[in-house]
Tab-separated table of C-alpha atoms and ligand atoms in Angstrom:
chain	number	residue	atom	x	y	z
A	27	MET	CA	46.745	-23.005	-45.747
A	28	SER	CA	50.351	-22.551	-44.820
A	29	ASN	CA	51.795	-18.955	-44.723
A	30	ASN	CA	54.120	-20.099	-47.636
A	31	GLU	CA	51.224	-20.619	-49.990
A	32	GLN	CA	50.389	-17.871	-52.375
A	33	ILE	CA	48.392	-15.242	-50.603
A	34	PRO	CA	45.466	-13.823	-52.529
A	35	PRO	CA	45.365	-9.993	-52.935
A	36	GLY	CA	43.560	-8.220	-50.166
A	37	VAL	CA	44.197	-11.073	-47.657
A	38	ASP	CA	46.462	-10.480	-44.677
A	39	PRO	CA	47.301	-13.833	-43.069
A	40	THR	CA	48.733	-12.119	-39.986
A	41	VAL	CA	45.385	-10.514	-38.942
A	42	PRO	CA	42.883	-13.212	-37.708
A	43	SER	CA	39.715	-13.157	-39.756
A	44	PRO	CA	36.265	-14.331	-38.377
A	45	ALA	CA	35.667	-16.339	-41.643
A	46	ARG	CA	38.992	-18.220	-41.399
A	47	ILE	CA	38.634	-18.736	-37.638
A	48	TYR	CA	35.136	-20.242	-38.224
A	49	ASP	CA	36.531	-22.348	-41.071
A	50	TYR	CA	39.193	-23.855	-38.678
A	51	ILE	CA	36.499	-24.557	-36.047
A	52	LEU	CA	34.474	-26.447	-38.634
A	53	GLY	CA	37.487	-28.441	-39.605
A	54	GLY	CA	38.414	-26.629	-42.786
A	55	THR	CA	41.847	-25.873	-44.205
A	56	ALA	CA	41.310	-22.324	-45.480
A	57	ASN	CA	42.991	-20.677	-42.490
A	58	TYR	CA	46.400	-19.429	-41.275
A	59	GLU	CA	48.384	-19.688	-38.086
A	60	ALA	CA	46.991	-16.348	-36.684
A	61	ASP	CA	43.411	-17.663	-37.198
A	62	ARG	CA	44.226	-21.003	-35.483
A	63	GLU	CA	45.766	-19.237	-32.570
A	64	VAL	CA	42.545	-17.246	-31.924
A	65	ALA	CA	40.450	-20.447	-32.405
A	66	GLU	CA	42.495	-22.333	-29.872
A	67	GLY	CA	42.146	-19.434	-27.447
A	68	LEU	CA	38.430	-19.550	-27.974
A	69	ARG	CA	38.398	-23.285	-27.194
A	70	LYS	CA	39.768	-22.476	-23.710
A	71	ALA	CA	36.984	-20.018	-22.953
A	72	MET	CA	34.387	-22.090	-24.770
A	73	PRO	CA	35.283	-25.785	-24.804
A	74	GLU	CA	31.990	-26.585	-26.569
A	75	MET	CA	32.813	-24.215	-29.528
A	76	VAL	CA	32.699	-26.947	-32.191
A	77	ASP	CA	29.248	-28.054	-30.988
A	78	THR	CA	28.239	-24.442	-31.115
A	79	ALA	CA	29.408	-23.968	-34.740
A	80	TRP	CA	27.690	-27.118	-35.891
A	81	ALA	CA	24.463	-26.293	-34.010
A	82	ASN	CA	24.479	-22.927	-35.889
A	83	ARG	CA	25.189	-24.663	-39.284
A	84	GLY	CA	22.286	-27.081	-38.472
A	85	PHE	CA	20.043	-24.044	-38.023
A	86	LEU	CA	21.228	-22.558	-41.331
A	87	GLN	CA	20.755	-25.821	-43.227
A	88	ARG	CA	17.306	-26.759	-41.750
A	89	SER	CA	15.939	-23.200	-42.068
A	90	VAL	CA	16.846	-22.684	-45.757
A	91	ARG	CA	15.498	-26.117	-46.581
A	92	TRP	CA	12.231	-25.212	-44.808
A	93	LEU	CA	12.037	-21.950	-46.751
A	94	ALA	CA	12.623	-23.732	-50.068
A	95	GLU	CA	9.919	-26.260	-49.122
A	96	HIS	CA	7.589	-23.232	-48.425
A	97	GLY	CA	8.213	-21.704	-51.853
A	98	VAL	CA	11.078	-19.243	-51.384
A	99	ARG	CA	13.279	-19.299	-54.477
A	100	GLN	CA	15.781	-16.443	-53.787
A	101	PHE	CA	18.363	-16.229	-50.959
A	102	ILE	CA	20.882	-13.564	-50.113
A	103	ASP	CA	23.368	-15.077	-47.676
A	104	VAL	CA	25.216	-12.137	-45.986
A	105	GLY	CA	28.309	-13.099	-44.087
A	106	ALA	CA	28.201	-16.519	-45.873
A	107	GLY	CA	31.599	-17.622	-44.564
A	108	LEU	CA	34.034	-19.893	-46.406
A	109	PRO	CA	32.367	-22.832	-48.187
A	110	THR	CA	32.051	-25.984	-46.126
A	111	GLY	CA	29.712	-29.049	-46.301
A	112	ASN	CA	26.041	-28.646	-47.235
A	113	ASN	CA	26.310	-24.894	-48.030
A	114	THR	CA	23.109	-22.761	-48.601
A	115	HIS	CA	22.850	-23.601	-52.250
A	116	ASP	CA	23.294	-27.299	-51.605
A	117	ALA	CA	20.500	-27.371	-48.988
A	118	VAL	CA	18.129	-25.133	-51.087
A	119	GLN	CA	18.752	-26.607	-54.507
A	120	ALA	CA	18.260	-30.136	-53.216
A	121	VAL	CA	14.664	-29.098	-52.822
A	122	ALA	CA	14.345	-26.324	-55.542
A	123	PRO	CA	17.008	-26.706	-58.354
A	124	ASP	CA	15.829	-23.467	-59.871
A	125	ALA	CA	16.523	-21.443	-56.737
A	126	ARG	CA	18.956	-18.503	-56.823
A	127	ILE	CA	21.581	-17.957	-54.137
A	128	LEU	CA	23.813	-14.946	-53.720
A	129	TYR	CA	26.672	-15.290	-51.288
A	130	ALA	CA	28.188	-12.074	-49.828
A	131	ASP	CA	30.973	-11.594	-47.277
A	132	ASN	CA	33.340	-8.816	-46.441
A	133	ASP	CA	36.256	-11.175	-46.290
A	134	PRO	CA	37.746	-11.392	-49.920
A	135	LEU	CA	38.839	-15.003	-49.412
A	136	VAL	CA	35.227	-16.043	-49.317
A	137	GLU	CA	34.498	-14.763	-52.793
A	138	ILE	CA	37.672	-16.472	-54.078
A	139	HIS	CA	36.807	-19.866	-52.590
A	140	ALA	CA	33.062	-19.590	-53.197
A	141	THR	CA	33.534	-18.588	-56.843
A	142	ALA	CA	35.836	-21.670	-57.409
A	143	LEU	CA	33.232	-23.927	-55.789
A	144	LEU	CA	30.264	-22.421	-57.598
A	145	ASP	CA	31.876	-22.734	-61.065
A	146	GLY	CA	29.143	-24.059	-63.253
A	147	VAL	CA	26.463	-24.160	-60.529
A	148	PRO	CA	23.440	-22.336	-62.114
A	149	GLY	CA	21.601	-19.698	-60.084
A	150	THR	CA	24.561	-18.838	-57.790
A	151	ALA	CA	27.055	-16.033	-57.381
A	152	ALA	CA	29.514	-14.696	-54.734
A	153	ILE	CA	30.506	-11.189	-54.049
A	154	THR	CA	32.728	-9.305	-51.683
A	155	ALA	CA	30.431	-6.809	-49.851
A	156	ASP	CA	29.846	-5.514	-46.367
A	157	PHE	CA	26.561	-5.953	-44.506
A	158	ARG	CA	26.938	-2.376	-43.236
A	159	ASP	CA	26.600	-1.090	-46.833
A	160	PRO	CA	23.080	-2.193	-47.969
A	161	ASP	CA	23.174	0.027	-51.049
A	162	GLY	CA	26.529	-1.467	-52.186
A	163	LEU	CA	25.468	-5.042	-51.454
A	164	LEU	CA	21.956	-4.937	-52.964
A	165	GLY	CA	23.083	-2.609	-55.830
A	166	HIS	CA	26.075	-4.833	-56.791
A	167	ALA	CA	25.865	-5.777	-60.513
A	168	LYS	CA	25.867	-9.557	-59.670
A	169	THR	CA	23.111	-9.028	-57.059
A	170	ARG	CA	20.936	-7.188	-59.511
A	171	SER	CA	21.437	-9.725	-62.242
A	172	LEU	CA	20.703	-12.726	-60.003
A	173	ILE	CA	17.965	-11.436	-57.708
A	174	ASP	CA	14.505	-10.286	-58.780
A	175	PHE	CA	13.433	-7.765	-56.111
A	176	THR	CA	9.796	-7.949	-57.216
A	177	ARG	CA	9.704	-11.518	-55.784
A	178	PRO	CA	10.223	-12.685	-52.207
A	179	VAL	CA	13.777	-13.082	-50.932
A	180	ALA	CA	15.183	-14.671	-47.845
A	181	LEU	CA	17.893	-12.516	-46.283
A	182	LEU	CA	20.356	-14.621	-44.215
A	183	LEU	CA	22.369	-13.124	-41.420
A	184	VAL	CA	23.608	-16.257	-39.731
A	185	THR	CA	26.080	-15.654	-36.882
A	186	VAL	CA	26.927	-12.242	-38.375
A	187	PRO	CA	25.106	-9.563	-36.243
A	188	HIS	CA	27.606	-10.101	-33.350
A	189	PHE	CA	30.370	-8.684	-35.633
A	190	VAL	CA	28.513	-5.378	-35.914
A	191	PRO	CA	28.808	-2.952	-32.932
A	192	ASP	CA	25.857	-1.010	-31.544
A	193	GLU	CA	27.461	2.211	-33.008
A	194	ASP	CA	26.806	0.823	-36.508
A	195	ASP	CA	23.134	0.213	-35.594
A	196	PRO	CA	22.709	-3.403	-36.836
A	197	TRP	CA	18.969	-3.133	-36.098
A	198	GLY	CA	18.553	-0.156	-38.363
A	199	LEU	CA	20.642	-1.934	-41.106
A	200	VAL	CA	18.418	-5.039	-40.968
A	201	ARG	CA	15.335	-2.798	-41.310
A	202	ARG	CA	16.920	-1.057	-44.410
A	203	TYR	CA	17.351	-4.478	-46.010
A	204	MET	CA	13.889	-5.716	-45.121
A	205	ASP	CA	12.387	-2.371	-46.454
A	206	ARG	CA	13.884	-3.225	-49.793
A	207	LEU	CA	12.253	-6.700	-49.914
A	208	VAL	CA	8.648	-7.409	-50.836
A	209	PRO	CA	6.048	-8.850	-48.410
A	210	GLY	CA	6.481	-12.606	-48.137
A	211	SER	CA	10.199	-12.232	-47.816
A	212	TYR	CA	11.944	-13.630	-44.792
A	213	LEU	CA	14.748	-12.757	-42.349
A	214	VAL	CA	16.935	-15.708	-41.141
A	215	LEU	CA	19.188	-14.538	-38.279
A	216	SER	CA	21.319	-16.021	-35.583
A	217	SER	CA	23.700	-14.381	-33.186
A	218	VAL	CA	25.786	-15.200	-30.158
A	219	THR	CA	24.397	-14.303	-26.761
A	220	THR	CA	25.735	-13.335	-23.358
A	221	ASP	CA	22.828	-15.015	-21.656
A	222	ARG	CA	23.676	-17.982	-19.399
A	223	GLN	CA	27.432	-17.421	-19.877
A	224	MET	CA	29.908	-16.335	-17.190
A	225	ASP	CA	31.127	-12.773	-17.595
A	226	GLU	CA	34.820	-13.898	-17.505
A	227	LYS	CA	34.261	-16.224	-20.504
A	228	VAL	CA	32.529	-13.523	-22.464
A	229	ASP	CA	35.288	-11.056	-21.720
A	230	ASP	CA	37.972	-13.605	-22.848
A	231	ILE	CA	36.098	-14.048	-26.108
A	232	ARG	CA	35.648	-10.246	-26.588
A	233	GLY	CA	39.437	-9.915	-25.948
A	234	LEU	CA	40.315	-12.540	-28.578
A	235	PHE	CA	38.448	-10.782	-31.341
A	236	THR	CA	39.761	-7.323	-30.710
A	237	ARG	CA	42.770	-8.034	-32.841
A	238	SER	CA	40.791	-9.692	-35.593
A	239	SER	CA	39.781	-8.009	-38.870
A	240	ALA	CA	36.259	-7.515	-37.306
A	241	GLY	CA	37.881	-5.344	-34.605
A	242	GLY	CA	35.724	-6.989	-31.951
A	243	VAL	CA	32.725	-9.265	-31.151
A	244	HIS	CA	29.388	-8.242	-29.674
A	245	PRO	CA	27.401	-11.047	-28.020
A	246	ARG	CA	24.030	-9.703	-26.868
A	247	PRO	CA	21.225	-10.569	-24.443
A	248	ARG	CA	18.052	-12.082	-25.913
A	249	ALA	CA	15.991	-8.912	-25.687
A	250	GLU	CA	18.486	-7.104	-27.933
A	251	LEU	CA	18.330	-9.967	-30.485
A	252	GLU	CA	14.487	-9.956	-30.442
A	253	ARG	CA	14.624	-6.360	-31.673
A	254	PHE	CA	15.919	-7.525	-35.056
A	255	PHE	CA	12.486	-9.095	-35.675
A	256	THR	CA	10.348	-6.040	-34.972
A	257	GLY	CA	7.531	-5.726	-37.455
A	258	LEU	CA	8.142	-9.270	-38.747
A	259	GLU	CA	6.189	-12.535	-38.020
A	260	ILE	CA	8.409	-15.113	-36.355
A	261	VAL	CA	7.784	-18.682	-37.534
A	262	PRO	CA	7.431	-21.310	-34.810
A	263	PRO	CA	10.929	-22.931	-34.697
A	264	TYR	CA	9.594	-26.516	-34.308
A	265	GLU	CA	6.300	-28.270	-33.971
A	266	GLY	CA	4.455	-27.160	-30.859
A	267	ALA	CA	6.914	-24.388	-30.059
A	268	PRO	CA	5.818	-20.739	-29.551
A	269	ALA	CA	6.694	-18.277	-32.332
A	270	GLU	CA	9.807	-16.902	-30.702
A	271	LEU	CA	13.637	-17.095	-30.713
A	272	CYS	CA	15.255	-20.398	-29.678
A	273	TYR	CA	18.735	-21.749	-29.173
A	274	PHE	CA	20.654	-22.724	-32.359
A	275	GLY	CA	20.209	-26.407	-32.190
A	276	GLU	CA	16.507	-26.354	-31.473
A	277	TRP	CA	15.351	-24.716	-34.771
A	278	GLY	CA	13.688	-27.389	-36.908
A	279	ALA	CA	14.788	-30.142	-34.511
A	280	GLU	CA	12.748	-33.332	-34.484
A	281	ASP	CA	13.707	-33.786	-30.911
A	282	PRO	CA	14.285	-30.255	-29.395
A	283	GLU	CA	15.246	-31.782	-26.030
A	284	ALA	CA	17.978	-33.815	-27.485
A	285	ALA	CA	19.100	-30.795	-29.504
A	286	ASP	CA	19.455	-28.634	-26.363
A	287	SER	CA	23.168	-28.832	-25.616
A	288	ASP	CA	25.619	-26.366	-23.890
A	289	GLY	CA	27.082	-25.509	-27.250
A	290	SER	CA	23.657	-24.755	-28.743
A	291	ARG	CA	22.930	-22.335	-25.908
A	292	TRP	CA	25.606	-19.905	-26.977
A	293	GLY	CA	23.230	-18.298	-29.457
A	294	TYR	CA	19.655	-17.488	-30.458
A	295	CYS	CA	18.091	-17.769	-33.842
A	296	ALA	CA	14.835	-17.274	-35.592
A	297	VAL	CA	13.140	-17.154	-39.067
A	298	ALA	CA	10.526	-14.429	-39.604
A	299	ARG	CA	8.257	-13.373	-42.448
A	300	LYS	CA	7.701	-9.879	-43.671
A	301	PRO	CA	3.862	-9.538	-43.519
A	302	GLY	CA	1.544	-7.962	-46.041
B	10	SAM	C1	30.822	-17.127	-37.988
B	10	SAM	S1	30.917	-16.834	-39.737
B	10	SAM	C2	29.308	-17.380	-40.251
B	10	SAM	C3	29.319	-18.099	-41.574
B	10	SAM	C4	27.911	-18.564	-41.949
B	10	SAM	N1	26.969	-17.482	-42.085
B	10	SAM	C5	27.425	-19.534	-40.999
B	10	SAM	O1	26.644	-19.172	-40.028
B	10	SAM	O2	27.775	-20.769	-41.048
B	10	SAM	C6	30.711	-15.066	-39.803
B	10	SAM	C7	30.907	-14.532	-41.194
B	10	SAM	O3	30.507	-13.179	-41.293
B	10	SAM	C8	31.382	-12.409	-42.042
B	10	SAM	N2	31.254	-10.994	-41.624
B	10	SAM	C9	31.537	-10.406	-40.498
B	10	SAM	N3	31.235	-9.070	-40.495
B	10	SAM	C10	30.737	-8.853	-41.751
B	10	SAM	C11	30.243	-7.707	-42.418
B	10	SAM	N4	30.207	-6.483	-41.782
B	10	SAM	N5	29.822	-7.856	-43.686
B	10	SAM	C12	29.884	-9.027	-44.334
B	10	SAM	N6	30.300	-10.154	-43.756
B	10	SAM	C13	30.699	-10.083	-42.478
B	10	SAM	C14	32.680	-13.009	-41.701
B	10	SAM	O4	33.743	-12.716	-42.670
B	10	SAM	C15	32.399	-14.487	-41.577
B	10	SAM	O5	32.613	-15.126	-42.812
């Protein structure tokens, strides 16, 4: 988008937004100059950023497909991002056309683009809501009309937790969501890590996001990401793998060695079931 195009209400093109930065990295056009500047800064600190983004998208697509193949029919995709190729509903409904998918994001541009894309797609809806407000997100009229909370739900938080600082207790927030879901529900989560990365690179990335609408970015070591899955049963990420977190590209990979790239190692992910 150019800055001359009509700017939707609630959207400030001068403040970089994680959704629009990510859209640019994935090759989309729903972004402004301020977003592209941050993304190009990111590329300097992290030359493999496009690979990282697609490794993460691969995790999202393979995991939701796996869940649909294992009978899950409801998905709440929090921090869904701007629509791109093979979105959650595309991957899920290719397996289960009757599945329901709610997209939620705190960037209002996501609801605008997603609503236009989803026009006429049964079983889908998009809302503007903040992960840090579980009552508002789960209690939204569109959520309540689409999702049956007496049946299992997959909660997606894919490359979102690193936008939530420790002070907002992202671990407690995830627990509050999972407490509202019945046994047999799933958590699908990925997040950027500080492991294996040079401190200067991580500092540069932190610096770039301080002026974004998220106010910062919070990559975490593996042990802090493992805490999101406390009380849940992690699914082995690929055949023969232990039931634990893996790098983005490895989840569901037919050839995990081939999927193990520098870009993929920027983050960990897992899928876990609520027991009972
Ligand atoms: C890197 S994108 C990830 C998009 C998609 N989940 C994926 O992995 O392909 C992160 C998304 O999280 C959204 N986000 C960040 N903080 C959020 C919050 N507190 N509540 C809801 N969405 C949030 C951003 O607007 C952005 O769209």
